[in-house]
């Protein structure tokens, strides 16, 4: 059924159609509307046989999710930013125990300084936690990925994050095609857990593992993720057959068949990039796009095949590894190891900074001439940055560092605001 709705409400409907049995939630912007919407469906009786638990923190939310999933219930939760960080210990436990929890991460910057707007620093910070991570480009894809995520999680007995850009998608009203309950039931069978805690047959979970076996346990977690590289495309094809649209998968190319330059990115920014690529194509430039849906597991071979014939790759990412630079770009470089391809890193959109078509045109025009550094910070205000660096240089030389540093940070924050 076609409808105009908020991205969060579309996800709430998708999750409800998957017949979850336990939902645990703690509100944090910008994911709150998702669990509010599901909570209203539980209260009204529209979503039956589901227990909705309001908890006191994000750590409690993931702890409840672990308990309910271990007890054999189809389980869902959602979070963002600092909330994801607060639940980190339990996030690692969920994957280590092989529990098929599905969680929406409404991507938002991590403080300090506090920032509620979108970038990918929260989920990217957990790239090694053992969860599968899928990134949505549109609200339709966010809806579709949640349905696929439950099946993926339960077939592998692994937890899955579905990442969607906070505010840009969660609070945007777009037309989406909401499937029927019959369609989802045909795609997603009733949950049959591989492991269930049963008082009649007590067992320990999460017990200590010593050096003689810990490495093997971690390798098996890695092996499951490698299995996901095969299963994710299979589920995307199955979804296409049942729902009539192409959604999900590992990666998706756009106007890349004869491209000499390809821009690699994840999430909603792909839409803006595609608009710019269309305009550059009309001007005769051979440039295309590769959107990455599956960030973990990272599809090295798939990306290598998609990029092997290009002259240059521009990786545009909404996260920053402080002290080294690009995160997604490092993974892409690994995929292209030993190939004679220039890879440029572009850090953009941190803390919700707008990424405009004008800026992208200027950036890509320079990239085509190889007239940029290997790492670029798009639309960075170098005046503000250089003044702060000069203040810090003087502070290091003249003393009372703590007081001066606090004053300088406050000055920069006020100038940016």
Tab-separated table of N, CA and C in Angstrom, residues 19 53 89 99-100 107 116 118 122 126 139 145 150 163 175 178 192-193 256 285 302 319 326 337 362 368 383:
chain	number	residue	atom	x	y	z
A	19	UNK	N	6.126	-9.149	13.290
A	19	UNK	CA	5.583	-9.842	14.470
A	19	UNK	C	6.619	-10.014	15.590
A	53	UNK	N	8.454	-2.929	26.618
A	53	UNK	CA	9.035	-2.574	27.908
A	53	UNK	C	9.734	-1.236	27.821
A	89	UNK	N	28.768	-2.417	26.045
A	89	UNK	CA	29.138	-3.710	26.651
A	89	UNK	C	28.117	-4.777	26.295
A	99	UNK	N	22.893	-13.906	19.305
A	99	UNK	CA	21.463	-13.664	19.473
A	99	UNK	C	20.928	-12.803	18.325
A	100	UNK	N	19.857	-13.240	17.660
A	100	UNK	CA	19.374	-12.559	16.448
A	100	UNK	C	18.488	-11.349	16.736
A	107	UNK	N	21.248	7.158	12.817
A	107	UNK	CA	22.612	7.683	12.894
A	107	UNK	C	22.658	9.145	13.311
A	116	UNK	N	23.108	16.779	18.010
A	116	UNK	CA	22.027	15.818	17.778
A	116	UNK	C	21.829	15.502	16.303
A	118	UNK	N	22.942	14.520	12.160
A	118	UNK	CA	23.377	13.267	11.545
A	118	UNK	C	24.837	13.249	11.109
A	122	UNK	N	28.369	7.104	15.101
A	122	UNK	CA	27.908	6.181	16.141
A	122	UNK	C	28.014	4.720	15.692
A	126	UNK	N	31.133	1.182	16.175
A	126	UNK	CA	30.867	-0.204	16.577
A	126	UNK	C	31.065	-1.189	15.419
A	139	UNK	N	13.913	6.041	2.740
A	139	UNK	CA	12.968	5.489	3.704
A	139	UNK	C	12.366	4.181	3.215
A	145	UNK	N	14.734	-3.030	4.481
A	145	UNK	CA	15.876	-3.659	5.146
A	145	UNK	C	15.504	-4.248	6.499
A	150	UNK	N	15.366	-9.174	9.930
A	150	UNK	CA	14.887	-10.222	10.834
A	150	UNK	C	15.193	-11.611	10.271
A	163	UNK	N	20.924	0.787	9.816
A	163	UNK	CA	21.345	2.168	10.055
A	163	UNK	C	20.645	3.092	9.066
A	175	UNK	N	6.948	9.105	0.184
A	175	UNK	CA	6.044	8.030	-0.217
A	175	UNK	C	6.763	6.693	-0.077
A	178	UNK	N	4.138	0.178	1.737
A	178	UNK	CA	4.086	-0.676	2.920
A	178	UNK	C	3.469	-2.010	2.520
A	192	UNK	N	12.188	-19.526	14.954
A	192	UNK	CA	12.590	-20.785	15.572
A	192	UNK	C	14.025	-20.626	16.063
A	193	UNK	N	14.201	-20.243	17.330
A	193	UNK	CA	15.552	-19.965	17.843
A	193	UNK	C	16.426	-21.212	17.878
A	256	UNK	N	27.628	3.416	-13.639
A	256	UNK	CA	29.030	3.081	-13.398
A	256	UNK	C	29.637	2.187	-14.468
A	285	UNK	N	31.011	13.884	-18.611
A	285	UNK	CA	31.988	13.257	-17.708
A	285	UNK	C	31.623	11.789	-17.458
A	302	UNK	N	33.180	-7.968	-3.844
A	302	UNK	CA	32.142	-7.276	-4.591
A	302	UNK	C	32.594	-5.871	-4.987
A	319	UNK	N	32.052	10.188	8.581
A	319	UNK	CA	32.688	9.805	9.845
A	319	UNK	C	34.171	10.116	9.727
A	326	UNK	N	40.167	8.692	7.053
A	326	UNK	CA	39.013	7.953	6.562
A	326	UNK	C	38.892	6.569	7.161
A	337	UNK	N	43.575	-3.395	-3.082
A	337	UNK	CA	44.993	-3.662	-2.870
A	337	UNK	C	45.655	-4.191	-4.140
A	362	UNK	N	31.991	21.187	-7.154
A	362	UNK	CA	33.347	21.726	-7.042
A	362	UNK	C	34.350	20.660	-6.680
A	368	UNK	N	38.464	15.111	-10.756
A	368	UNK	CA	38.694	14.656	-12.126
A	368	UNK	C	40.030	15.155	-12.681
A	383	UNK	N	39.568	29.138	8.351
A	383	UNK	CA	39.832	30.314	9.166
A	383	UNK	C	39.640	30.027	10.640
